[in-house]
Coordinates of C-alpha atoms in Angstrom, one line a residue:
G1 CA 133.2 16.2 85.5
K2 CA 134.3 18.9 88.3
T3 CA 131.5 21.1 87.7
T4 CA 128.7 18.3 87.6
L5 CA 130.0 17.0 90.9
I6 CA 129.5 20.2 92.4
Q7 CA 126.1 20.7 91.3
K8 CA 125.6 16.9 92.5
L9 CA 127.1 18.1 96.2
L10 CA 125.0 21.2 96.1
S11 CA 121.7 18.9 95.6
E12 CA 122.3 17.2 98.7
L13 CA 123.4 19.8 101.1
D14 CA 121.0 20.3 104.5
E15 CA 119.0 23.7 104.5
N16 CA 121.1 25.0 107.2
V17 CA 123.9 25.2 105.0
L18 CA 124.7 28.7 103.4
V19 CA 126.5 28.0 100.5
A20 CA 128.8 30.9 98.1
K21 CA 129.3 29.6 94.5
I22 CA 132.0 30.9 92.7
F23 CA 132.4 30.4 89.2
Q24 CA 133.8 33.4 87.8
T25 CA 137.5 33.6 89.0
Q26 CA 139.4 36.3 86.8
L27 CA 138.8 38.4 90.0
D28 CA 141.1 40.9 91.9
E29 CA 141.1 40.6 95.7
V30 CA 138.4 43.3 96.1
E31 CA 136.3 41.8 93.2
F32 CA 136.5 38.3 94.9
L33 CA 135.4 39.9 98.2
Q34 CA 132.5 41.3 96.9
A35 CA 131.5 38.2 94.7
V36 CA 131.7 36.2 98.0
L37 CA 129.4 38.7 99.9
V38 CA 126.9 38.8 96.8
E39 CA 126.6 35.0 97.0
F40 CA 126.0 35.2 100.6
G41 CA 123.1 38.1 99.9
L42 CA 124.8 41.2 100.7
N43 CA 125.2 44.8 98.9
P44 CA 128.9 45.0 99.3
F45 CA 129.4 47.5 96.1
N46 CA 130.4 51.0 97.8
A47 CA 132.8 49.4 100.6
K48 CA 136.7 49.5 100.6
K49 CA 138.6 46.1 101.4
V50 CA 138.8 46.6 104.7
E51 CA 135.2 47.3 105.1
L52 CA 134.5 44.1 102.6
I53 CA 136.5 41.8 105.2
D54 CA 134.9 43.1 108.3
M55 CA 131.3 42.7 106.7
L56 CA 132.2 39.2 105.6
N57 CA 133.9 38.3 109.3
T58 CA 130.7 39.5 110.5
F59 CA 128.3 37.9 108.6
L60 CA 130.1 34.7 109.2
I61 CA 130.4 34.8 113.1
D62 CA 126.6 35.8 113.1
N63 CA 125.4 33.2 111.3
F64 CA 127.9 30.4 112.9
L65 CA 126.2 31.8 116.4
Q66 CA 123.1 30.9 114.7
L67 CA 124.2 27.3 114.3
K68 CA 124.6 27.8 110.0
Q69 CA 127.4 26.0 108.2
L70 CA 128.9 28.1 105.9
L71 CA 130.7 26.8 102.8
L72 CA 132.3 28.6 100.0
I73 CA 133.1 26.7 96.8
V74 CA 135.3 28.3 94.1
D75 CA 135.6 26.4 90.7
D76 CA 138.1 27.1 88.2
A77 CA 140.1 27.9 91.6
H78 CA 143.3 27.4 88.9
N79 CA 142.7 30.6 87.4
L80 CA 142.9 32.6 90.9
S81 CA 145.7 34.9 91.5
L82 CA 148.2 34.3 94.6
K83 CA 146.8 37.1 96.1
V84 CA 143.4 36.1 96.2
L85 CA 144.2 32.6 97.5
E86 CA 145.8 34.4 100.1
E87 CA 142.6 36.3 101.1
I88 CA 141.0 32.7 100.8
R89 CA 143.6 31.6 103.3
M90 CA 142.8 34.5 105.6
L91 CA 139.4 33.8 105.5
S92 CA 139.8 30.1 106.4
G93 CA 141.6 31.2 109.3
L94 CA 138.6 32.1 111.2
E95 CA 137.8 29.6 113.7
T96 CA 137.0 28.5 117.3
R97 CA 138.5 26.0 119.4
K98 CA 136.7 23.4 118.1
E99 CA 136.1 24.0 114.3
K100 CA 136.4 26.3 111.2
V101 CA 133.4 29.1 111.0
L102 CA 133.6 29.0 107.0
H103 CA 134.6 25.8 105.2
V104 CA 136.3 26.4 101.8
I105 CA 136.4 23.9 98.6
L106 CA 138.6 24.9 96.0
V107 CA 137.8 22.9 92.4
G108 CA 140.2 23.4 89.7
Q109 CA 142.6 21.6 87.1
P110 CA 146.1 20.2 88.0
A111 CA 147.6 23.6 87.9
L112 CA 145.8 24.2 91.1
K113 CA 147.9 21.5 92.9
D114 CA 150.9 23.2 91.7
M115 CA 150.1 26.5 92.9
I116 CA 149.1 25.5 96.4
E117 CA 152.2 23.5 96.7
A118 CA 154.2 26.8 95.6
P119 CA 156.7 28.2 98.6
E120 CA 154.7 31.2 99.1
M121 CA 151.5 29.3 99.4
E122 CA 152.8 27.2 102.2
Q123 CA 150.2 28.6 105.3
L124 CA 147.7 27.9 102.7
M125 CA 148.8 24.3 102.2
Q126 CA 149.0 23.8 105.9
R127 CA 145.2 24.4 106.0
V128 CA 144.6 22.1 103.4
R129 CA 142.6 18.9 105.4
L130 CA 141.6 16.9 102.6
R131 CA 142.3 16.7 98.6
Y132 CA 141.4 14.6 95.7
H133 CA 142.5 14.3 92.3
I134 CA 139.5 13.2 89.9
K135 CA 140.9 11.1 87.4
S136 CA 140.0 11.8 83.4
L137 CA 137.7 8.6 82.2
S138 CA 139.7 5.8 80.4
E139 CA 139.1 4.9 76.7
N140 CA 136.5 2.4 77.6
D141 CA 134.7 4.9 79.9
T142 CA 134.8 7.7 77.2
R143 CA 132.8 5.5 74.8
D144 CA 130.4 4.6 77.8
Y145 CA 129.8 8.2 78.4
V146 CA 129.4 9.1 74.8
L147 CA 126.4 6.5 74.9
H148 CA 124.9 7.6 78.3
R149 CA 124.7 11.2 77.1
L150 CA 123.3 10.2 73.8
R151 CA 120.4 7.7 75.9
I152 CA 119.8 10.6 78.3
A153 CA 119.2 13.0 74.9
G154 CA 116.7 10.5 74.0
A155 CA 118.4 8.4 71.2
K156 CA 116.8 4.9 71.1
D157 CA 119.9 3.6 69.0
P158 CA 122.8 5.3 70.7
E159 CA 125.3 2.9 69.3
S160 CA 124.5 3.5 65.6
L161 CA 125.2 7.2 65.8
F162 CA 129.0 7.0 66.2
T163 CA 130.8 4.2 64.9
A164 CA 133.1 1.8 67.0
D165 CA 136.3 3.0 65.4
T166 CA 135.4 6.7 66.4
F167 CA 135.9 6.3 70.2
P168 CA 139.8 5.9 70.1
I169 CA 140.0 9.1 68.3
I170 CA 137.9 10.8 70.8
Y171 CA 140.1 9.8 73.5
K172 CA 142.8 10.6 71.5
Y173 CA 141.8 14.3 71.3
T174 CA 139.9 14.6 74.4
G175 CA 142.2 12.8 77.1
G176 CA 138.8 11.5 78.6
L177 CA 137.7 14.8 80.1
P178 CA 133.7 15.2 79.8
R179 CA 134.0 18.8 78.7
L180 CA 136.5 18.1 76.0
I181 CA 134.2 15.2 75.1
N182 CA 131.2 17.2 75.0
T183 CA 132.9 19.9 72.5
L184 CA 134.3 17.4 70.3
C185 CA 131.2 15.1 69.8
D186 CA 128.7 18.3 69.5
T187 CA 131.1 19.4 66.9
A188 CA 131.5 15.9 65.2
M189 CA 127.5 15.8 65.1
T190 CA 127.2 19.2 63.7
C191 CA 129.1 18.4 60.8
A192 CA 127.2 15.2 60.3
F193 CA 124.2 17.2 60.3
A194 CA 125.7 19.6 57.8
D195 CA 126.5 16.8 55.5
N196 CA 123.3 15.1 55.8
V197 CA 124.7 11.7 57.5
H198 CA 123.0 9.9 60.1
S199 CA 126.3 8.5 61.8
V200 CA 129.6 10.0 62.9
S201 CA 132.5 8.1 61.3
V202 CA 136.0 8.7 62.2
N203 CA 136.4 10.9 59.0
L204 CA 134.1 13.6 60.7
I205 CA 135.7 13.3 64.2
N206 CA 139.0 14.3 62.1
T207 CA 136.8 17.3 60.7
A208 CA 135.7 18.3 63.9
V209 CA 139.3 18.3 65.4
D210 CA 140.3 20.3 62.4
E211 CA 137.5 22.9 62.8
L212 CA 138.6 22.9 66.7
Q213 CA 142.1 23.2 65.6
W214 CA 143.1 20.8 68.5
L215 CA 146.4 18.8 68.9
P216 CA 145.9 15.8 70.6
Y217 CA 145.3 15.7 74.0
A218 CA 148.8 14.7 75.3
K219 CA 150.8 17.2 73.2
R220 CA 148.2 19.9 74.4
A221 CA 148.5 19.2 78.0
N222 CA 152.8 18.8 77.3
K223 CA 152.5 22.6 75.6
R224 CA 150.7 23.8 78.6
R225 CA 153.1 22.6 81.2
S226 CA 155.9 24.3 79.5
E227 CA 154.3 27.7 79.5
V228 CA 153.6 27.4 82.7
S229 CA 156.5 25.9 84.6
V230 CA 156.8 27.7 87.5
P231 CA 153.4 28.9 89.9
G232 CA 152.7 32.5 89.3
G233 CA 155.2 32.6 86.5
S234 CA 152.5 33.6 83.8
E235 CA 151.6 36.5 86.2
T236 CA 155.2 37.7 86.1
H237 CA 155.2 37.2 82.3
G238 CA 152.4 38.8 82.0
L239 CA 153.3 41.9 84.0
L240 CA 156.8 41.9 82.3
H241 CA 154.8 41.7 78.7
D242 CA 152.8 44.8 79.7
N243 CA 155.9 46.7 81.2
A244 CA 157.6 46.3 78.1
K245 CA 154.8 47.1 75.9
S246 CA 154.6 50.6 77.9
L247 CA 158.3 51.2 77.6
T248 CA 157.9 50.6 73.9
H249 CA 154.8 53.0 73.7
I250 CA 156.9 55.9 75.5
S251 CA 160.0 55.1 73.5
Q252 CA 157.8 55.4 70.4
Q253 CA 155.9 58.9 71.8
L254 CA 159.3 60.2 72.6
G255 CA 160.6 59.7 68.7
R256 CA 157.5 61.2 67.6
M257 CA 158.3 63.9 69.9
E258 CA 161.6 64.2 68.6
N259 CA 160.5 64.7 65.1
L260 CA 158.0 67.2 65.9
T261 CA 160.8 69.4 67.2
P262 CA 162.0 71.0 63.7
A263 CA 158.3 71.7 63.0
L264 CA 157.7 73.1 66.2
S265 CA 160.6 75.5 66.1
S266 CA 159.0 76.9 62.3
I267 CA 155.6 77.0 64.0
S268 CA 157.2 79.5 66.6
G269 CA 159.2 81.3 64.2
K270 CA 155.7 82.0 62.2
M271 CA 153.9 82.9 65.6
A272 CA 156.6 85.4 66.0
N273 CA 156.3 87.2 62.9
I274 CA 152.5 87.1 63.1
E275 CA 152.6 88.7 66.8
S276 CA 154.9 91.4 65.1
L277 CA 152.5 92.0 62.6
L278 CA 149.5 92.2 64.7
K279 CA 151.4 94.6 66.8
R280 CA 151.9 96.9 63.9
V281 CA 148.5 96.8 63.1
V282 CA 147.3 97.5 66.5
D283 CA 149.7 100.6 66.6
A284 CA 148.5 101.7 63.4
L285 CA 144.8 101.4 64.5
E286 CA 145.6 103.3 67.7
G287 CA 147.4 106.2 65.9
G288 CA 144.3 106.7 63.7
R289 CA 142.0 106.4 66.4
A290 CA 144.3 109.5 68.3
G291 CA 144.4 111.4 65.3
M292 CA 140.5 111.2 64.7
E293 CA 140.2 112.3 68.6
T294 CA 142.3 115.0 68.1
G295 CA 140.4 116.4 65.0
E296 CA 136.9 116.0 66.6
A297 CA 138.1 118.3 69.4
K298 CA 139.2 120.8 67.4
R299 CA 136.1 120.7 65.6
L300 CA 134.1 120.9 68.8
R301 CA 136.3 124.2 69.9
E302 CA 135.7 126.0 66.7
K303 CA 131.9 125.8 67.3

């Protein structure tokens, strides 16, 4: 859906538009700035954050003065951290009296809306000029979409490949989202191929659902909303979880150290005994060497 629209937009842009496309969004601030610079054709890997920002600002201004339009597109922006969103806000603040130097398009799932509307993102929200929510496909649209994809793939009679009663089930588990429709139908067709049948039935759709371990889409969506009720909450939960793991690890290490204390005391005692024994051996050797030297000296005098 949204990624297809991005590709359509890119195919229609003028040649004077320079575009940086970011599709991998599990990045920290430095990695994000590096990714943007790489997309614009620069080599930023040995620079510090301050240098990256200066490098990017210089590039943007130089190209803007050459009458270039500069566009940053971030797909799956709902995965961005709040810190990276703040970097995007700072970049979007570079402007003349008349227009922005860098235009930014953030594309993501509904969670992106919640993130941008969070109190700490108020300044970013103020910079948003336009936003649009792409609705999912209806049940009828889902049917038309599947048949269209089959025709594009070369099917001569696409209606015969999926029985009519499969489409309500497909819609139930995908919510009309194209990416999920693709995944479910592809899995169902693989199951049909494995069973050597030429038409996907409701039973095969249910088999595919079991393979994917999917709940109905509405239940999955409600579960996700309950897990991330506050923007940034998952980040905080992750930090707390990591801290708890660290504390548990430290506690375990301390416990092991306490258990080692008696053993260390025993080893220390044995080492003391060994040192005492070695000292006696050394003393005996030195005494014997002294006796040998005295005897040798006596023989030399006699000669």
